[in-house]
Amino acid sequence: MEVHFTEWGDPKNPTIVGWHGLTRNGRDFDILARYLAKDYHILCPDTIGRGLSQWSTSPDKDYCFEFYSQLAIGLLDYLGIEKVRWIGTSMGGAIGIRIAGSTRYKNRITQLVLNDIGAGALDQDVQDIEGIKRIIGYVGDPPHFNTFSELRKYYKAIYAPFGLTEQEWDDFTRNSCRRRDDGGFSPDYDPKIALQFHHTEDLDLWGHWEAVQADILLIRGEISDVLPLDVADKMKQKNGCHLVTIPELGHAPALNTEEQLKLIENFLQS
């Protein structure tokens, strides 16, 4: 399948993969990628069904973590890249856990940054976590708007916990809108990506988590409804996992402030 990605920095430098969340695309990493490009080669793909990448003709089969993981490895193989540092927001972090914890691919990721995503639930079904229920509630039925400004207002409402500036909301909306045949706008993803939630095995990653050997930075928004505190506390017990909480933000920190950028830079250089 055709996969679009943005590329930053010198390919001779160590490679970072930035993988986005469920309904998002690789442009979410623009600020972080610019910041790190002086020292790293950075790839920010659009998962199939999002952004400029191809939409699946077999969505019930392809929209799942197993296929996304194969897609990621296929892209790295195509580009001749063996080892990477992986920065994953939400779904992108879950894909990173799956790759780093697999028997076949676990040595491909040397450092793993997880932005507000857990390995599963503890005392409840994963789909009963408040943030997961919230996402399931809107992802399969993206709204339509007459104007760009209305879409921007919608994004500011549902992604308020990201913590973006007004200019960044402009860029966010511009990089995440699709013009419709009727002249209006909608979010830029295939509504059928919601079929991923039929793959219930995707949401329980504890087995993969225990097998991860990479160094891990686990970032949690203080008011996150996707990564419960009890799950984060269990994950930080893993050897090599460092948990950092970003005050006043929810799901998920936008990795756009000096504090967040420095946090990731220092971890990657450690």
PDB file of C-alpha atoms in Angstrom:
ATOM      1  CA  MET A   1       0.000   0.000   0.000  1.00  0.00           C
ATOM      2  CA  GLU A   2       1.098   3.577  -0.571  1.00  0.00           C
ATOM      3  CA  VAL A   3       2.254   5.301   2.602  1.00  0.00           C
ATOM      4  CA  HIS A   4       2.942   9.026   2.852  1.00  0.00           C
ATOM      5  CA  PHE A   5       5.470  10.386   5.322  1.00  0.00           C
ATOM      6  CA  THR A   6       7.212  13.652   6.092  1.00  0.00           C
ATOM      7  CA  GLU A   7      10.978  13.493   6.474  1.00  0.00           C
ATOM      8  CA  TRP A   8      13.272  15.740   8.465  1.00  0.00           C
ATOM      9  CA  GLY A   9      17.022  15.991   9.010  1.00  0.00           C
ATOM     10  CA  ASP A  10      20.011  14.194   7.552  1.00  0.00           C
ATOM     11  CA  PRO A  11      19.447  10.501   6.698  1.00  0.00           C
ATOM     12  CA  LYS A  12      23.013   9.852   7.875  1.00  0.00           C
ATOM     13  CA  ASN A  13      21.959  10.636  11.452  1.00  0.00           C
ATOM     14  CA  PRO A  14      20.184   8.198  13.798  1.00  0.00           C
ATOM     15  CA  THR A  15      16.549   7.739  12.802  1.00  0.00           C
ATOM     16  CA  ILE A  16      13.477   8.612  14.853  1.00  0.00           C
ATOM     17  CA  VAL A  17      10.000   7.425  13.875  1.00  0.00           C
ATOM     18  CA  GLY A  18       7.108   9.612  15.019  1.00  0.00           C
ATOM     19  CA  TRP A  19       3.822   7.703  14.840  1.00  0.00           C
ATOM     20  CA  HIS A  20       0.556   9.512  15.445  1.00  0.00           C
ATOM     21  CA  GLY A  21      -2.748   8.730  17.187  1.00  0.00           C
ATOM     22  CA  LEU A  22      -5.898   6.998  15.942  1.00  0.00           C
ATOM     23  CA  THR A  23      -7.519   9.755  13.854  1.00  0.00           C
ATOM     24  CA  ARG A  24      -4.441  11.905  13.375  1.00  0.00           C
ATOM     25  CA  ASN A  25      -1.524  12.013  10.890  1.00  0.00           C
ATOM     26  CA  GLY A  26       2.224  12.477  10.835  1.00  0.00           C
ATOM     27  CA  ARG A  27       2.063  16.277  10.727  1.00  0.00           C
ATOM     28  CA  ASP A  28       1.316  16.237  14.464  1.00  0.00           C
ATOM     29  CA  PHE A  29       5.074  15.898  14.952  1.00  0.00           C
ATOM     30  CA  ASP A  30       6.090  18.985  12.951  1.00  0.00           C
ATOM     31  CA  ILE A  31       7.193  21.002  15.992  1.00  0.00           C
ATOM     32  CA  LEU A  32       9.084  18.130  17.609  1.00  0.00           C
ATOM     33  CA  ALA A  33      10.644  17.086  14.297  1.00  0.00           C
ATOM     34  CA  ARG A  34      11.951  20.590  13.572  1.00  0.00           C
ATOM     35  CA  TYR A  35      13.426  20.717  17.058  1.00  0.00           C
ATOM     36  CA  LEU A  36      15.217  17.365  16.790  1.00  0.00           C
ATOM     37  CA  ALA A  37      16.236  17.593  13.125  1.00  0.00           C
ATOM     38  CA  LYS A  38      19.669  19.030  13.913  1.00  0.00           C
ATOM     39  CA  ASP A  39      20.750  15.723  15.454  1.00  0.00           C
ATOM     40  CA  TYR A  40      18.411  13.107  13.982  1.00  0.00           C
ATOM     41  CA  HIS A  41      16.776  11.825  10.831  1.00  0.00           C
ATOM     42  CA  ILE A  42      13.027  11.823  11.475  1.00  0.00           C
ATOM     43  CA  LEU A  43      10.218   9.980   9.693  1.00  0.00           C
ATOM     44  CA  CYS A  44       6.584  10.847  10.426  1.00  0.00           C
ATOM     45  CA  PRO A  45       4.259   8.525   8.472  1.00  0.00           C
ATOM     46  CA  ASP A  46       0.529   8.792   7.926  1.00  0.00           C
ATOM     47  CA  THR A  47      -1.037   5.462   8.850  1.00  0.00           C
ATOM     48  CA  ILE A  48      -3.162   4.006   6.053  1.00  0.00           C
ATOM     49  CA  GLY A  49      -6.620   5.546   6.132  1.00  0.00           C
ATOM     50  CA  ARG A  50      -5.248   8.874   7.366  1.00  0.00           C
ATOM     51  CA  GLY A  51      -3.667  11.969   5.882  1.00  0.00           C
ATOM     52  CA  LEU A  52      -2.204  11.373   2.430  1.00  0.00           C
ATOM     53  CA  SER A  53      -1.737   7.617   2.761  1.00  0.00           C
ATOM     54  CA  GLN A  54      -3.946   5.158   0.895  1.00  0.00           C
ATOM     55  CA  TRP A  55      -7.302   4.067   2.296  1.00  0.00           C
ATOM     56  CA  SER A  56      -7.708   0.319   2.671  1.00  0.00           C
ATOM     57  CA  THR A  57      -9.954  -1.682   0.359  1.00  0.00           C
ATOM     58  CA  SER A  58     -10.159  -4.349   3.105  1.00  0.00           C
ATOM     59  CA  PRO A  59     -10.733  -2.164   6.168  1.00  0.00           C
ATOM     60  CA  ASP A  60     -12.043  -4.946   8.408  1.00  0.00           C
ATOM     61  CA  LYS A  61      -8.735  -6.775   7.928  1.00  0.00           C
ATOM     62  CA  ASP A  62      -6.176  -3.982   7.536  1.00  0.00           C
ATOM     63  CA  TYR A  63      -7.198  -1.483  10.194  1.00  0.00           C
ATOM     64  CA  CYS A  64      -5.541  -3.174  13.167  1.00  0.00           C
ATOM     65  CA  PHE A  65      -2.258  -3.043  15.091  1.00  0.00           C
ATOM     66  CA  GLU A  66      -0.882  -6.184  13.454  1.00  0.00           C
ATOM     67  CA  PHE A  67      -1.171  -4.700   9.973  1.00  0.00           C
ATOM     68  CA  TYR A  68       0.075  -1.279  11.093  1.00  0.00           C
ATOM     69  CA  SER A  69       3.118  -2.932  12.653  1.00  0.00           C
ATOM     70  CA  GLN A  70       3.873  -4.801   9.440  1.00  0.00           C
ATOM     71  CA  LEU A  71       3.394  -1.551   7.549  1.00  0.00           C
ATOM     72  CA  ALA A  72       5.919   0.229   9.768  1.00  0.00           C
ATOM     73  CA  ILE A  73       8.514  -2.517   9.436  1.00  0.00           C
ATOM     74  CA  GLY A  74       7.933  -2.649   5.685  1.00  0.00           C
ATOM     75  CA  LEU A  75       8.572   1.087   5.425  1.00  0.00           C
ATOM     76  CA  LEU A  76      11.797   0.831   7.432  1.00  0.00           C
ATOM     77  CA  ASP A  77      12.965  -2.117   5.335  1.00  0.00           C
ATOM     78  CA  TYR A  78      12.163  -0.244   2.127  1.00  0.00           C
ATOM     79  CA  LEU A  79      14.256   2.694   3.337  1.00  0.00           C
ATOM     80  CA  GLY A  80      17.083   0.438   4.524  1.00  0.00           C
ATOM     81  CA  ILE A  81      16.761   1.454   8.190  1.00  0.00           C
ATOM     82  CA  GLU A  82      17.488  -1.245  10.759  1.00  0.00           C
ATOM     83  CA  LYS A  83      17.212   0.425  14.185  1.00  0.00           C
ATOM     84  CA  VAL A  84      15.126   3.411  15.267  1.00  0.00           C
ATOM     85  CA  ARG A  85      14.069   5.480  18.218  1.00  0.00           C
ATOM     86  CA  TRP A  86      10.266   5.442  18.340  1.00  0.00           C
ATOM     87  CA  ILE A  87       7.995   8.257  19.537  1.00  0.00           C
ATOM     88  CA  GLY A  88       4.355   7.217  19.546  1.00  0.00           C
ATOM     89  CA  THR A  89       1.309   9.236  20.550  1.00  0.00           C
ATOM     90  CA  SER A  90      -1.685   7.180  21.670  1.00  0.00           C
ATOM     91  CA  MET A  91      -2.200   4.565  18.900  1.00  0.00           C
ATOM     92  CA  GLY A  92       1.326   5.227  17.663  1.00  0.00           C
ATOM     93  CA  GLY A  93       2.661   4.303  21.081  1.00  0.00           C
ATOM     94  CA  ALA A  94       0.610   1.113  21.114  1.00  0.00           C
ATOM     95  CA  ILE A  95       2.114   0.146  17.757  1.00  0.00           C
ATOM     96  CA  GLY A  96       5.548   0.850  19.225  1.00  0.00           C
ATOM     97  CA  ILE A  97       4.829  -1.459  22.171  1.00  0.00           C
ATOM     98  CA  ARG A  98       3.686  -4.180  19.788  1.00  0.00           C
ATOM     99  CA  ILE A  99       6.820  -3.933  17.632  1.00  0.00           C
ATOM    100  CA  ALA A 100       9.284  -3.571  20.518  1.00  0.00           C
ATOM    101  CA  GLY A 101       7.674  -6.474  22.358  1.00  0.00           C
ATOM    102  CA  SER A 102       7.501  -8.893  19.433  1.00  0.00           C
ATOM    103  CA  THR A 103       9.878 -11.797  19.097  1.00  0.00           C
ATOM    104  CA  ARG A 104      10.597 -10.948  15.474  1.00  0.00           C
ATOM    105  CA  TYR A 105      11.075  -7.177  15.670  1.00  0.00           C
ATOM    106  CA  LYS A 106      11.948  -6.330  19.284  1.00  0.00           C
ATOM    107  CA  ASN A 107      15.522  -5.285  18.492  1.00  0.00           C
ATOM    108  CA  ARG A 108      14.425  -2.723  15.891  1.00  0.00           C
ATOM    109  CA  ILE A 109      13.444  -0.117  18.511  1.00  0.00           C
ATOM    110  CA  THR A 110      16.244   1.023  20.819  1.00  0.00           C
ATOM    111  CA  GLN A 111      14.335   3.740  22.722  1.00  0.00           C
ATOM    112  CA  LEU A 112      10.577   4.021  23.070  1.00  0.00           C
ATOM    113  CA  VAL A 113       8.665   7.196  23.927  1.00  0.00           C
ATOM    114  CA  LEU A 114       5.013   6.547  24.749  1.00  0.00           C
ATOM    115  CA  ASN A 115       2.827   9.637  24.724  1.00  0.00           C
ATOM    116  CA  ASP A 116      -0.222   9.006  26.915  1.00  0.00           C
ATOM    117  CA  ILE A 117      -0.986   5.406  26.079  1.00  0.00           C
ATOM    118  CA  GLY A 118      -1.117   2.344  28.289  1.00  0.00           C
ATOM    119  CA  ALA A 119      -0.663  -1.378  27.797  1.00  0.00           C
ATOM    120  CA  GLY A 120      -4.278  -2.110  28.683  1.00  0.00           C
ATOM    121  CA  ALA A 121      -6.589  -1.919  31.689  1.00  0.00           C
ATOM    122  CA  LEU A 122      -6.343  -3.411  35.171  1.00  0.00           C
ATOM    123  CA  ASP A 123      -9.726  -3.951  36.838  1.00  0.00           C
ATOM    124  CA  GLN A 124     -12.019  -3.312  33.875  1.00  0.00           C
ATOM    125  CA  ASP A 125     -12.407  -3.971  30.181  1.00  0.00           C
ATOM    126  CA  VAL A 126     -10.201  -1.662  28.116  1.00  0.00           C
ATOM    127  CA  GLN A 127     -13.203  -0.399  26.158  1.00  0.00           C
ATOM    128  CA  ASP A 128     -14.714   0.787  29.476  1.00  0.00           C
ATOM    129  CA  ILE A 129     -11.884   3.273  30.084  1.00  0.00           C
ATOM    130  CA  GLU A 130     -13.506   6.699  29.834  1.00  0.00           C
ATOM    131  CA  GLY A 131     -11.211   8.032  27.129  1.00  0.00           C
ATOM    132  CA  ILE A 132     -11.533   4.903  25.008  1.00  0.00           C
ATOM    133  CA  LYS A 133     -15.337   5.108  25.237  1.00  0.00           C
ATOM    134  CA  ARG A 134     -15.144   8.766  24.245  1.00  0.00           C
ATOM    135  CA  ILE A 135     -13.030   7.993  21.175  1.00  0.00           C
ATOM    136  CA  ILE A 136     -15.221   5.067  20.110  1.00  0.00           C
ATOM    137  CA  GLY A 137     -18.191   7.409  20.344  1.00  0.00           C
ATOM    138  CA  TYR A 138     -17.010   9.781  17.621  1.00  0.00           C
ATOM    139  CA  VAL A 139     -14.386   8.098  15.454  1.00  0.00           C
ATOM    140  CA  GLY A 140     -16.724   6.153  13.143  1.00  0.00           C
ATOM    141  CA  ASP A 141     -18.952   9.106  12.317  1.00  0.00           C
ATOM    142  CA  PRO A 142     -16.788  12.160  11.576  1.00  0.00           C
ATOM    143  CA  PRO A 143     -18.840  15.356  11.299  1.00  0.00           C
ATOM    144  CA  HIS A 144     -19.173  17.587   8.238  1.00  0.00           C
ATOM    145  CA  PHE A 145     -18.856  21.370   8.317  1.00  0.00           C
ATOM    146  CA  ASN A 146     -19.613  24.146   5.861  1.00  0.00           C
ATOM    147  CA  THR A 147     -16.499  26.167   6.690  1.00  0.00           C
ATOM    148  CA  PHE A 148     -12.901  25.702   7.746  1.00  0.00           C
ATOM    149  CA  SER A 149     -13.568  27.835  10.849  1.00  0.00           C
ATOM    150  CA  GLU A 150     -16.307  25.462  12.009  1.00  0.00           C
ATOM    151  CA  LEU A 151     -13.943  22.488  11.657  1.00  0.00           C
ATOM    152  CA  ARG A 152     -11.275  24.398  13.613  1.00  0.00           C
ATOM    153  CA  LYS A 153     -13.760  25.086  16.405  1.00  0.00           C
ATOM    154  CA  TYR A 154     -14.676  21.387  16.492  1.00  0.00           C
ATOM    155  CA  TYR A 155     -11.026  20.350  16.724  1.00  0.00           C
ATOM    156  CA  LYS A 156     -10.397  22.837  19.535  1.00  0.00           C
ATOM    157  CA  ALA A 157     -13.298  21.286  21.451  1.00  0.00           C
ATOM    158  CA  ILE A 158     -12.513  17.577  21.104  1.00  0.00           C
ATOM    159  CA  TYR A 159      -8.719  17.964  21.300  1.00  0.00           C
ATOM    160  CA  ALA A 160      -8.654  20.690  23.965  1.00  0.00           C
ATOM    161  CA  PRO A 161      -6.367  18.604  26.259  1.00  0.00           C
ATOM    162  CA  PHE A 162      -3.579  18.793  23.620  1.00  0.00           C
ATOM    163  CA  GLY A 163      -2.578  22.269  24.815  1.00  0.00           C
ATOM    164  CA  LEU A 164      -2.014  24.085  21.487  1.00  0.00           C
ATOM    165  CA  THR A 165      -1.563  27.800  20.804  1.00  0.00           C
ATOM    166  CA  GLU A 166      -3.942  29.667  18.472  1.00  0.00           C
ATOM    167  CA  GLN A 167      -1.416  29.506  15.620  1.00  0.00           C
ATOM    168  CA  GLU A 168      -0.893  25.815  16.248  1.00  0.00           C
ATOM    169  CA  TRP A 169      -4.660  25.237  16.062  1.00  0.00           C
ATOM    170  CA  ASP A 170      -4.588  26.830  12.598  1.00  0.00           C
ATOM    171  CA  ASP A 171      -1.806  24.485  11.494  1.00  0.00           C
ATOM    172  CA  PHE A 172      -3.479  21.506  13.160  1.00  0.00           C
ATOM    173  CA  THR A 173      -6.735  22.105  11.284  1.00  0.00           C
ATOM    174  CA  ARG A 174      -5.029  22.844   7.975  1.00  0.00           C
ATOM    175  CA  ASN A 175      -3.115  19.569   8.194  1.00  0.00           C
ATOM    176  CA  SER A 176      -6.204  17.596   9.196  1.00  0.00           C
ATOM    177  CA  CYS A 177      -9.013  18.667   6.878  1.00  0.00           C
ATOM    178  CA  ARG A 178     -10.539  17.117   3.785  1.00  0.00           C
ATOM    179  CA  ARG A 179     -12.543  19.116   1.265  1.00  0.00           C
ATOM    180  CA  ARG A 180     -15.786  17.401   0.405  1.00  0.00           C
ATOM    181  CA  ASP A 181     -17.595  17.276  -2.941  1.00  0.00           C
ATOM    182  CA  ASP A 182     -20.291  19.564  -1.513  1.00  0.00           C
ATOM    183  CA  GLY A 183     -17.652  22.211  -0.741  1.00  0.00           C
ATOM    184  CA  GLY A 184     -17.594  21.618   2.999  1.00  0.00           C
ATOM    185  CA  PHE A 185     -14.939  20.137   5.268  1.00  0.00           C
ATOM    186  CA  SER A 186     -14.489  16.996   7.312  1.00  0.00           C
ATOM    187  CA  PRO A 187     -11.663  15.397   9.334  1.00  0.00           C
ATOM    188  CA  ASP A 188      -9.085  13.778   7.079  1.00  0.00           C
ATOM    189  CA  TYR A 189      -9.454  10.081   7.796  1.00  0.00           C
ATOM    190  CA  ASP A 190     -11.385   7.059   6.620  1.00  0.00           C
ATOM    191  CA  PRO A 191     -14.404   6.554   8.944  1.00  0.00           C
ATOM    192  CA  LYS A 192     -13.869   2.812   8.634  1.00  0.00           C
ATOM    193  CA  ILE A 193     -10.768   3.029  10.846  1.00  0.00           C
ATOM    194  CA  ALA A 194     -13.345   2.544  13.630  1.00  0.00           C
ATOM    195  CA  LEU A 195     -13.395  -1.130  12.610  1.00  0.00           C
ATOM    196  CA  GLN A 196     -10.157  -1.460  14.574  1.00  0.00           C
ATOM    197  CA  PHE A 197     -12.225  -1.674  17.752  1.00  0.00           C
ATOM    198  CA  HIS A 198     -13.581  -5.009  16.497  1.00  0.00           C
ATOM    199  CA  HIS A 199     -10.031  -6.324  16.996  1.00  0.00           C
ATOM    200  CA  THR A 200     -10.346  -6.513  20.773  1.00  0.00           C
ATOM    201  CA  GLU A 201      -6.909  -8.125  21.066  1.00  0.00           C
ATOM    202  CA  ASP A 202      -5.402  -4.805  19.976  1.00  0.00           C
ATOM    203  CA  LEU A 203      -6.325  -3.215  23.283  1.00  0.00           C
ATOM    204  CA  ASP A 204      -4.524  -5.663  25.586  1.00  0.00           C
ATOM    205  CA  LEU A 205      -0.783  -5.229  25.146  1.00  0.00           C
ATOM    206  CA  TRP A 206       0.480  -6.465  28.508  1.00  0.00           C
ATOM    207  CA  GLY A 207       2.128  -9.509  26.955  1.00  0.00           C
ATOM    208  CA  HIS A 208       4.025  -7.343  24.498  1.00  0.00           C
ATOM    209  CA  TRP A 209       4.802  -4.845  27.256  1.00  0.00           C
ATOM    210  CA  GLU A 210       6.541  -7.423  29.408  1.00  0.00           C
ATOM    211  CA  ALA A 211       8.743  -8.406  26.455  1.00  0.00           C
ATOM    212  CA  VAL A 212       9.904  -4.862  25.598  1.00  0.00           C
ATOM    213  CA  GLN A 213      13.656  -4.502  26.099  1.00  0.00           C
ATOM    214  CA  ALA A 214      14.083  -0.902  24.906  1.00  0.00           C
ATOM    215  CA  ASP A 215      14.504   2.007  27.317  1.00  0.00           C
ATOM    216  CA  ILE A 216      11.101   3.654  27.786  1.00  0.00           C
ATOM    217  CA  LEU A 217       9.865   7.169  28.494  1.00  0.00           C
ATOM    218  CA  LEU A 218       6.190   7.079  29.444  1.00  0.00           C
ATOM    219  CA  ILE A 219       4.529  10.502  29.215  1.00  0.00           C
ATOM    220  CA  ARG A 220       1.131  10.987  30.851  1.00  0.00           C
ATOM    221  CA  GLY A 221      -1.141  13.998  30.790  1.00  0.00           C
ATOM    222  CA  GLU A 222      -2.136  14.777  34.366  1.00  0.00           C
ATOM    223  CA  ILE A 223      -5.867  14.676  33.558  1.00  0.00           C
ATOM    224  CA  SER A 224      -5.697  11.952  30.891  1.00  0.00           C
ATOM    225  CA  ASP A 225      -8.829   9.839  30.490  1.00  0.00           C
ATOM    226  CA  VAL A 226      -7.040   7.328  28.216  1.00  0.00           C
ATOM    227  CA  LEU A 227      -4.073   6.380  30.411  1.00  0.00           C
ATOM    228  CA  PRO A 228      -5.449   5.799  33.942  1.00  0.00           C
ATOM    229  CA  LEU A 229      -3.054   6.530  36.780  1.00  0.00           C
ATOM    230  CA  ASP A 230      -3.161   2.958  38.098  1.00  0.00           C
ATOM    231  CA  VAL A 231      -2.125   1.646  34.671  1.00  0.00           C
ATOM    232  CA  ALA A 232       0.736   4.158  34.437  1.00  0.00           C
ATOM    233  CA  ASP A 233       1.896   3.221  37.948  1.00  0.00           C
ATOM    234  CA  LYS A 234       1.994  -0.459  37.012  1.00  0.00           C
ATOM    235  CA  MET A 235       3.870   0.273  33.793  1.00  0.00           C
ATOM    236  CA  LYS A 236       6.539   2.344  35.557  1.00  0.00           C
ATOM    237  CA  GLN A 237       7.460  -0.691  37.658  1.00  0.00           C
ATOM    238  CA  LYS A 238       9.043  -2.178  34.554  1.00  0.00           C
ATOM    239  CA  ASN A 239      12.826  -1.950  34.565  1.00  0.00           C
ATOM    240  CA  GLY A 240      13.966   0.846  32.255  1.00  0.00           C
ATOM    241  CA  CYS A 241      10.614   2.680  32.226  1.00  0.00           C
ATOM    242  CA  HIS A 242      10.567   6.332  33.289  1.00  0.00           C
ATOM    243  CA  LEU A 243       7.184   7.990  33.942  1.00  0.00           C
ATOM    244  CA  VAL A 244       6.768  11.764  33.575  1.00  0.00           C
ATOM    245  CA  THR A 245       3.474  13.574  34.156  1.00  0.00           C
ATOM    246  CA  ILE A 246       2.665  16.771  32.230  1.00  0.00           C
ATOM    247  CA  PRO A 247       0.622  19.078  34.505  1.00  0.00           C
ATOM    248  CA  GLU A 248      -2.844  20.305  33.519  1.00  0.00           C
ATOM    249  CA  LEU A 249      -2.956  18.411  30.200  1.00  0.00           C
ATOM    250  CA  GLY A 250      -5.039  15.396  29.214  1.00  0.00           C
ATOM    251  CA  HIS A 251      -4.941  13.082  26.228  1.00  0.00           C
ATOM    252  CA  ALA A 252      -2.559  13.725  24.714  1.00  0.00           C
ATOM    253  CA  PRO A 253       0.224  16.286  25.262  1.00  0.00           C
ATOM    254  CA  ALA A 254       1.046  17.879  21.901  1.00  0.00           C
ATOM    255  CA  LEU A 255       4.829  17.667  22.415  1.00  0.00           C
ATOM    256  CA  ASN A 256       4.992  21.340  21.486  1.00  0.00           C
ATOM    257  CA  THR A 257       6.434  23.188  24.487  1.00  0.00           C
ATOM    258  CA  GLU A 258      10.048  23.781  25.466  1.00  0.00           C
ATOM    259  CA  GLU A 259       9.577  21.586  28.522  1.00  0.00           C
ATOM    260  CA  GLN A 260       8.171  18.667  26.532  1.00  0.00           C
ATOM    261  CA  LEU A 261      10.735  19.022  23.733  1.00  0.00           C
ATOM    262  CA  LYS A 262      13.636  19.069  26.196  1.00  0.00           C
ATOM    263  CA  LEU A 263      12.198  16.087  28.048  1.00  0.00           C
ATOM    264  CA  ILE A 264      12.248  13.968  24.897  1.00  0.00           C
ATOM    265  CA  GLU A 265      15.612  15.293  23.709  1.00  0.00           C
ATOM    266  CA  ASN A 266      17.265  14.485  27.055  1.00  0.00           C
ATOM    267  CA  PHE A 267      15.777  10.984  27.094  1.00  0.00           C
ATOM    268  CA  LEU A 268      16.980  10.228  23.566  1.00  0.00           C
ATOM    269  CA  GLN A 269      20.478  11.427  24.446  1.00  0.00           C
ATOM    270  CA  SER A 270      20.693   9.414  27.653  1.00  0.00           C
TER     271      SER A 270
END
